[in-house]
XYZ file of C-alpha atoms in Angstrom:
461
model
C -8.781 -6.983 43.670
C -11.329 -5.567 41.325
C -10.778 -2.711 42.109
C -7.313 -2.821 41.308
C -8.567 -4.258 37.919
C -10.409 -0.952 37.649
C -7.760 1.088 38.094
C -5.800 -0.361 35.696
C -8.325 -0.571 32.444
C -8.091 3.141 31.524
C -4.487 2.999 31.475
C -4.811 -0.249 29.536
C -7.115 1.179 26.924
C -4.859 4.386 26.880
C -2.144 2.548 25.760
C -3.468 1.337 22.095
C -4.012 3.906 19.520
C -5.429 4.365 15.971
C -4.441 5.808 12.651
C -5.807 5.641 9.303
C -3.523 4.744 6.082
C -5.049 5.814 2.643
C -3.586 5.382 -0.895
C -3.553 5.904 -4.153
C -6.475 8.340 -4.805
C -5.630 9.507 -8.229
C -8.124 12.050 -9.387
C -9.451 12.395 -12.594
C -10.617 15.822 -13.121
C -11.886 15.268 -16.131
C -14.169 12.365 -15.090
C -17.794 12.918 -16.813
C -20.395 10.115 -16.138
C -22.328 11.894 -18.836
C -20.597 11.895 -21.471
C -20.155 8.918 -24.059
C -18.451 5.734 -23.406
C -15.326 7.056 -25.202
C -15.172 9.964 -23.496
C -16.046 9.252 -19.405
C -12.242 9.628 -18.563
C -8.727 10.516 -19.821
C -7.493 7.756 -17.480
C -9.571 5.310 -18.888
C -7.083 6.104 -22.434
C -8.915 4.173 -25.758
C -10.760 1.375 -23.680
C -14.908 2.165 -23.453
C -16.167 2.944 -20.213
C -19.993 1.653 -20.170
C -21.071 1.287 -16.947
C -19.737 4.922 -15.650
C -21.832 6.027 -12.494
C -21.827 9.397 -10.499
C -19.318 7.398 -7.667
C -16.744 6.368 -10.593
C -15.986 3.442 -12.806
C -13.311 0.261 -12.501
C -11.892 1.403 -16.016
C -11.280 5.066 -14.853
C -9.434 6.773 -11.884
C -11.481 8.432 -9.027
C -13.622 11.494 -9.662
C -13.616 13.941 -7.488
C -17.281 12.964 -5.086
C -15.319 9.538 -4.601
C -12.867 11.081 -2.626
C -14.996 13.164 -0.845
C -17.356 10.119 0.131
C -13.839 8.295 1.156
C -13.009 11.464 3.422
C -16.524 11.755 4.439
C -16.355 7.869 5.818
C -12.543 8.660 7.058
C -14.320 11.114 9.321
C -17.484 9.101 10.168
C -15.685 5.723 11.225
C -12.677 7.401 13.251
C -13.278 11.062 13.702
C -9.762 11.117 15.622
C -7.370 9.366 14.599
C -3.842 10.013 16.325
C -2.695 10.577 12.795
C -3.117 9.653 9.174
C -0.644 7.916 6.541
C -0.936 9.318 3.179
C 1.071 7.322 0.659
C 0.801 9.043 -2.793
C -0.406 8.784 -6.548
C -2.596 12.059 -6.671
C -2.435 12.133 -10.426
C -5.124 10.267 -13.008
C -3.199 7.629 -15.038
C -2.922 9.847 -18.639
C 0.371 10.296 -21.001
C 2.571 12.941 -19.364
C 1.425 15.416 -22.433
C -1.725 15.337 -21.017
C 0.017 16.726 -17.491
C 2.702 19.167 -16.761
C 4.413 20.431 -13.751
C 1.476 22.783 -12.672
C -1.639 20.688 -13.244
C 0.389 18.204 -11.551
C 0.436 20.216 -8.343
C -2.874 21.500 -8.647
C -4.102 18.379 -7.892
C -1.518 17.896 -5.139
C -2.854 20.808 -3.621
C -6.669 19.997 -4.039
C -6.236 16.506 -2.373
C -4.019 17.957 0.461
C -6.782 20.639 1.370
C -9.014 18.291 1.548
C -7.573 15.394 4.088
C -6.325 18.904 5.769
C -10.263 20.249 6.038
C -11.524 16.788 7.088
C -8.917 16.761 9.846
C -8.435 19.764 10.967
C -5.114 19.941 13.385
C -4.477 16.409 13.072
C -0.721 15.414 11.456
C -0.304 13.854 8.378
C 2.747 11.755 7.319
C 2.825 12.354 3.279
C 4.636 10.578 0.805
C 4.957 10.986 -2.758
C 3.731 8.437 -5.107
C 5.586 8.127 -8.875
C 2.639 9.425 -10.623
C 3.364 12.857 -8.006
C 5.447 13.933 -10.645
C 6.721 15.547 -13.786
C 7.307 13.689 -16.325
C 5.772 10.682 -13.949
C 8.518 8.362 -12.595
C 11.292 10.903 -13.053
C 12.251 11.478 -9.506
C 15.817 13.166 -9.346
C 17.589 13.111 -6.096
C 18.508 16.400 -6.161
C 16.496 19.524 -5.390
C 13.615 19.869 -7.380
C 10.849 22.655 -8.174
C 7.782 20.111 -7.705
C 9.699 19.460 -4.059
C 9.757 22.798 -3.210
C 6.313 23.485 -4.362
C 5.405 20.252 -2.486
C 7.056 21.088 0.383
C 5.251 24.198 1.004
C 2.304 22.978 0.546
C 2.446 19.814 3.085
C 4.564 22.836 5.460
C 1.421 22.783 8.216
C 2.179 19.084 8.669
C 6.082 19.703 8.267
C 8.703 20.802 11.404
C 10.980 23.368 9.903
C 14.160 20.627 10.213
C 12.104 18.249 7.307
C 11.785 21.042 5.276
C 15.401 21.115 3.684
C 15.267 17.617 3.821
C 12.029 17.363 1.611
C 13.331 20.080 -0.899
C 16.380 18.151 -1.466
C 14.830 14.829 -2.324
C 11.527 14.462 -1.216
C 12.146 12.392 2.248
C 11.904 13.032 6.368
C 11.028 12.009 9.591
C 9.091 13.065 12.303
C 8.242 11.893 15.714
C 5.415 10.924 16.644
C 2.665 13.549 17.724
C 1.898 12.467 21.454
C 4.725 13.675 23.638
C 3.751 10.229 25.420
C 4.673 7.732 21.631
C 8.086 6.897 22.062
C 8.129 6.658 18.034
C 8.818 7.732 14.891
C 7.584 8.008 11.484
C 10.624 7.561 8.686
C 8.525 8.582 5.334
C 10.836 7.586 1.929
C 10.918 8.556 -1.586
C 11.108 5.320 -2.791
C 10.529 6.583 -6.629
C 14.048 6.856 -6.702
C 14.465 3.307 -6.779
C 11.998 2.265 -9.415
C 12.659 0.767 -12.555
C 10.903 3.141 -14.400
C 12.876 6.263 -12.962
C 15.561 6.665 -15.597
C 17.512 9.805 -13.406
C 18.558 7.204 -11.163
C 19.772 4.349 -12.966
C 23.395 4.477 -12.816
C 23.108 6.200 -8.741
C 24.531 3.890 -6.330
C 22.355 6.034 -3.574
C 20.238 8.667 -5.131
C 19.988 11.610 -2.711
C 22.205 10.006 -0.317
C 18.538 8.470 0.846
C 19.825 4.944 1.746
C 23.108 6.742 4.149
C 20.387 8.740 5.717
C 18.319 5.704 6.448
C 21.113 4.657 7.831
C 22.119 7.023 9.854
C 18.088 7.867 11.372
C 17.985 3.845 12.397
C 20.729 4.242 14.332
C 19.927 7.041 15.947
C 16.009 5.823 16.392
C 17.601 2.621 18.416
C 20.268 4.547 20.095
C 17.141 6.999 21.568
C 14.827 4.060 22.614
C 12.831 5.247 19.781
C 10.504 2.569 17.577
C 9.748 3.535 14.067
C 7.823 3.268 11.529
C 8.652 3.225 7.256
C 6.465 4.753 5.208
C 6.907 5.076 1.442
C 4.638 5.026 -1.811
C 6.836 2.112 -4.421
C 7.556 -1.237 -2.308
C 10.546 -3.424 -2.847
C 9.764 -7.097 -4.083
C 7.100 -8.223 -6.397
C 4.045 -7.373 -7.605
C 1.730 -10.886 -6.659
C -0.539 -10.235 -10.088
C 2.139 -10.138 -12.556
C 4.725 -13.152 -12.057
C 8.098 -11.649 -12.214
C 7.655 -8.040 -12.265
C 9.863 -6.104 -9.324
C 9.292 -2.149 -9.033
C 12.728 -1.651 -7.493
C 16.165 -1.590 -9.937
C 17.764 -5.299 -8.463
C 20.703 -3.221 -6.287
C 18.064 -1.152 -4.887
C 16.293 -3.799 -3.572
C 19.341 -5.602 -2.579
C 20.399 -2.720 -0.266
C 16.646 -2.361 1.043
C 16.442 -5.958 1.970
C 19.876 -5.502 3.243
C 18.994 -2.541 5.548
C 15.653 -4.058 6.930
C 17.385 -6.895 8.386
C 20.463 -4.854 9.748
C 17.656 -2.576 11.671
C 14.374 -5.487 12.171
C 14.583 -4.336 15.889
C 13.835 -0.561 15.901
C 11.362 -0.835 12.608
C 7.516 -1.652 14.102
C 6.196 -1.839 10.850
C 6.166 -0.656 7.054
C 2.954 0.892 4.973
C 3.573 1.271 1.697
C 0.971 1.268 -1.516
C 1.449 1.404 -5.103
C -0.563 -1.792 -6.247
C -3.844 -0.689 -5.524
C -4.201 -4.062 -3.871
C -4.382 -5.430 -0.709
C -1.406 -7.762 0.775
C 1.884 -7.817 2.777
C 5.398 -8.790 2.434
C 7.253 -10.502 4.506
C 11.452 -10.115 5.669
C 13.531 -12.496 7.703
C 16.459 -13.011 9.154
C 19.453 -14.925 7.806
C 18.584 -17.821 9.731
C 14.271 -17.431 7.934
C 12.748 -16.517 11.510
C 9.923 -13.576 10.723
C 11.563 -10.500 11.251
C 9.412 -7.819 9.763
C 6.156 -7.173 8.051
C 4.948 -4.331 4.632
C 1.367 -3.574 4.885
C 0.174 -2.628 1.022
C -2.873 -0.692 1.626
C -5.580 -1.020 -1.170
C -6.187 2.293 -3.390
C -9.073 4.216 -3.011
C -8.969 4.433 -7.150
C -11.313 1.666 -8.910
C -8.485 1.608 -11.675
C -8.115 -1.407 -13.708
C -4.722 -1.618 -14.737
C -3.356 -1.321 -18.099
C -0.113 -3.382 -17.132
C 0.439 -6.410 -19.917
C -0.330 -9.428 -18.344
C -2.363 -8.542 -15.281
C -5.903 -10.653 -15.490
C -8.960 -8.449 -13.901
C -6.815 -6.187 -12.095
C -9.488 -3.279 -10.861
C -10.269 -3.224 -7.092
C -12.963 -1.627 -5.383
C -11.818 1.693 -3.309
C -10.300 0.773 -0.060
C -9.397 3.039 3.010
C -7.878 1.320 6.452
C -7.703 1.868 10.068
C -4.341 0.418 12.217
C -4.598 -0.099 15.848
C -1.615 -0.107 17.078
C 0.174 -0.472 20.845
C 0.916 3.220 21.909
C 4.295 1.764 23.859
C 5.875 -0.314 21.173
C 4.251 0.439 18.056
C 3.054 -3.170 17.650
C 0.620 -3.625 14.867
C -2.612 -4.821 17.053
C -5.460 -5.209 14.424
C -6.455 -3.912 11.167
C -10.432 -3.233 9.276
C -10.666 -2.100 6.583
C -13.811 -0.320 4.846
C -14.688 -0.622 1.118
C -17.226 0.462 -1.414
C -19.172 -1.697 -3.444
C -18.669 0.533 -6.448
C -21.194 -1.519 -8.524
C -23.727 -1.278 -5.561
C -23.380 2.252 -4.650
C -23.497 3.316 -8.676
C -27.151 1.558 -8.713
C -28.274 3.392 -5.680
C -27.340 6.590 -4.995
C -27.641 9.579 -7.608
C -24.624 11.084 -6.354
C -26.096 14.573 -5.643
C -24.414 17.280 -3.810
C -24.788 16.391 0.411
C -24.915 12.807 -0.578
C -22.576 9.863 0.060
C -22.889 6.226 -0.123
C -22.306 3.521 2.531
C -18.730 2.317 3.296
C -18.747 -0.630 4.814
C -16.146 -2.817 7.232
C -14.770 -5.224 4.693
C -12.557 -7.251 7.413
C -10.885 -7.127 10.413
C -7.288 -8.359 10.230
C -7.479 -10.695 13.390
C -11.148 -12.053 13.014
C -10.517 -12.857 9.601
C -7.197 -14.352 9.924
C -7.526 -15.715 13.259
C -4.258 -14.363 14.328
C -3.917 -12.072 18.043
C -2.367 -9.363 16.149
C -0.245 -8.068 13.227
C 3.030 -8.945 14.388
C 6.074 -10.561 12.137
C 5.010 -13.634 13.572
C 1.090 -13.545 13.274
C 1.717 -12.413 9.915
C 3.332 -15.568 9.248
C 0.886 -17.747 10.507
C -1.398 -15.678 7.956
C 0.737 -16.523 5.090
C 1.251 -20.014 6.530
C -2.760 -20.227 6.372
C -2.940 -18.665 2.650
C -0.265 -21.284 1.053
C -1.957 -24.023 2.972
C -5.561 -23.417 3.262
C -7.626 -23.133 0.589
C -10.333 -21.683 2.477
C -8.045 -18.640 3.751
C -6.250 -18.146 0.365
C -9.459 -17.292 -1.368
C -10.575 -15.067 1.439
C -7.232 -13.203 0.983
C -8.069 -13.633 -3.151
C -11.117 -11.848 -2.541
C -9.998 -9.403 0.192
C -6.730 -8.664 -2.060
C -8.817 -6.596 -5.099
C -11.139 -5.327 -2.120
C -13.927 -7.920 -2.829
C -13.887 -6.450 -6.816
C -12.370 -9.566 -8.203
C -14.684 -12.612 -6.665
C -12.715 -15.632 -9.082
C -11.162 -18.785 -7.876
C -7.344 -18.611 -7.394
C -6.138 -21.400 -8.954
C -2.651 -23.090 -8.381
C -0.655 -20.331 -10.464
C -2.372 -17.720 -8.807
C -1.544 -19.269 -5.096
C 2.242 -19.256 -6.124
C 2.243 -15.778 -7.677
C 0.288 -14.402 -4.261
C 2.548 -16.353 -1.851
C 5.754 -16.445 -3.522
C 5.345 -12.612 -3.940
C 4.669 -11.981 0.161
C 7.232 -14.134 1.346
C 10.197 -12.939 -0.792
C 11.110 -9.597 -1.569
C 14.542 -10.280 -2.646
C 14.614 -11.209 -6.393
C 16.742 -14.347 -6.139
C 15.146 -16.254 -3.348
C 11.376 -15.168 -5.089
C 12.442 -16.980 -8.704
C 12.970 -19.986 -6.841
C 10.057 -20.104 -4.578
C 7.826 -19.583 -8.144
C 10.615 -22.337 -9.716
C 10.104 -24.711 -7.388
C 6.777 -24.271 -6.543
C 5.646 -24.721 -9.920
C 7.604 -27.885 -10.066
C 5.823 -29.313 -7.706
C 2.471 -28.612 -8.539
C 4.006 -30.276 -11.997
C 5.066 -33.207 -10.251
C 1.854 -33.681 -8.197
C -0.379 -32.857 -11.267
C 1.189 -35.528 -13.543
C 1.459 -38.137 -10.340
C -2.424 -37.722 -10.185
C -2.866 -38.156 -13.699
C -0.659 -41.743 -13.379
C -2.900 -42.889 -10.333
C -6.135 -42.171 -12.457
C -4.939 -44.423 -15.049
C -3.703 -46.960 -13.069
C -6.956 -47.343 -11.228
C -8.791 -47.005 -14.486
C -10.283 -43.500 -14.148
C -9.180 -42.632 -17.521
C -7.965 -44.905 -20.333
C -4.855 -44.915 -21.101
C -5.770 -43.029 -24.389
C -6.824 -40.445 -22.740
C -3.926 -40.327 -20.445
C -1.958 -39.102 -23.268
């Protein structure tokens, strides 16, 4: 009987796979630790940048050694991977004067030579981000020069059918690389949905993106085939700004719409775009968990400029899926960090040297869930909006241990309201009503304290 056991345990462990995910690198090339604290970064615009170090700083985007360290541990922790997600924002955060089509792919180019010279031979699925572009935001859906430059560029990781595709309005898919994965990878240009994307504003479907969706679902579940979405801008809300969507309300309609006409044949969806690290949830009619959005963390220290947003810098992030080689079931994730603070005290920064990334968390120790399924990913949020305990582990694990506060009331609505609905209506009234009830409890607790003489009645009022 053990020997049977035996038998079977290499084709068990052959059966679960690994990938990395990485996003939202934007380089500064202009990043000068040396210089004075108005002039460290463009990206860091009028604010003063103090504390600059050789690694980077939380009010600028990455310079260049950053993302060589983040490679460097990329190739340390998981030499191998079966392949890597790359899901945009190359560009430093600077007015589009300071840009222009050609420095714009420059720096497309420099980033995609290096993940290409760290893994040599391995396949990348690339999407563009809305900085990826000039003037940022302004994705057409129509051919473009910047695709066709792009396109040529990301052509070793490319099959000559995505090309077209890709020049036409920046969007493909791709099998899997194994002959043996019975999967897909369906990468999106979600751009054209943002709010910020003017081009597209009065498109019902720009670049006919949402038909071909459409159409590659089908055909995904009609082959047997499981797949997974990739894309830079994700529908729903972002969880530090109450009420701000990236997605034009229709968009986001049809999305929503399309996720739970195809739940079955989609494993899972990475996207990025926050710099933060969380998830959204999508359900059926009936609210069973149908389907899961993994927002990977950036590997830019970036505080955000964005009115409203309290401490929003995160430490640089990179992430590792394991995932079932048969279905293309989420199995665990760990992410790695650095302690930007830490590693600007210790290391000088010289050429040949790179400071310590370290294992921030693993998805299923840290959650105590068996995997990251729809429904394990439930119990997490479950656990978040109930649990103090695991909400401020998320808190914490959301700005990539950066941001080490207490999240308060407000902030447990804003974080769960934003994972558990992605379509606009349904997420007002989760923040509606869940604010009226903290209301309700808060001034019930203030009536029991007087009653029972806690405070006076003066102070009551």
């Amino acid at each position: 009987m053990r020997g049977i056991a035996l038998l079977f345990c290499p084709l068990a462990a052959a059966l679960t796979g690994r990938f990395w995910h990485i996003s939202d690198l934007h380089w500064d090339p202009e990043y000068d630790a040396t210089a004075g604290a108005g002039q460290v970064c463009p990206s860091g615009g009028s604010r003063a940048v103090p504390a600059a170090g050789p690694w980077g700083s939380y009010l600028c985007d990455a310079p260049w050694p950053l993302l060589a360290s983040a490679l460097r541990a990329m190739k340390s922790r998981l030499p191998q991977p079966d392949f890597v997600l790359w899901t945009g924002d190359d560009t430093p955060h600077v007015p589009n004067e300071k840009l222009g089509e050609e420095k714009v792919l420059h720096i497309i180019e420099n980033l995609t030579s290096l993940i290409s010279e760290t893994f040599p031979g391995t396949k990348v699925y690339a999407a563009m981000g809305n900085h990826d572009f000039h003037p940022k935001n302004q994705f057409p859906g129509r051919e473009h020069r910047i695709y066709n430059r792009t396109a040529e560029l990301w052509r070793p990781w490319l099959k000559d059918t995505s090309i077209p595709l890709f020049r036409a309005g920046a969007f493909y898919t791709e099998t899997l690389p194994s002959p043996s994965l019975r999967g897909r990878v369906v990468v999106l240009n979600t751009n054209l949905y943002y709010d910020q994307n003017d081009l597209t504003a009065g498109e019902e479907d720009p670049g006919g993106q949402f038909q071909w969706l459409e159409e590659t679902l089908t055909n995904a579940s009609q082959a047997d085939e499981m797949v997974y979405i990739v894309g830079h801008v994700p529908p729903g809300f972002f969880e530090k700004k109450r009420g701000k969507p990236w997605f034009r309300s229709g968009f986001n309609e049809r999305y929503l719409q399309m996720v739970q006409k195809h739940h079955r044949v989609i494993a899972a969806q990475f996207f990025g775009h926050h710099h933060t690290d969380s998830f959204r949830m999508f359900y059926s009619s009936t609210g069973s968990p149908i389907n899961v959005m993994f927002l990977a963390p950036g590997v830019t220290p970036w505080k955000t400029t964005l009115p409203g947003v309290n401490n929003g810098a995160n430490n640089p992030g990179i992430r590792v899926i394991d995932y079932d080689a048969d279905t293309l079931q989420v199995l665990d994730m760990v992410t790695y960090y650095l302690n930007l603070t830490q590693a600007n005290m210790m290391a000088p920064g010289g050429e040949g040297e790179f400071p310590l990334w370290e294992e921030e968390y693993r998805l299923t120790e840290a959650f105590q869930v068996p995997d990251g399924s729809a429904g394990s990913m439930q119990m997490v949020l479950e656990k978040i909006s109930r649990d103090p305990h695991y909400l401020q582990q998320y808190y914490e694990f959301n700005s990539v241990k950066y941001d080490l506060g207490q999240c308060e009331e407000s902030c447990r609505v804003d974080h769960v309201c934003a994972i558990r609905e992605v379509d606009f209506t349904k997420y007002n009234e989760c923040v509606r009503t869940s604010s009226a009830a903290f209301a309700a409890i808060s001034v019930g607790l203030l009536f029991l304290c007087s009653l029972v003489g806690l405070l006076s009645p003066q102070q009551a009022l």
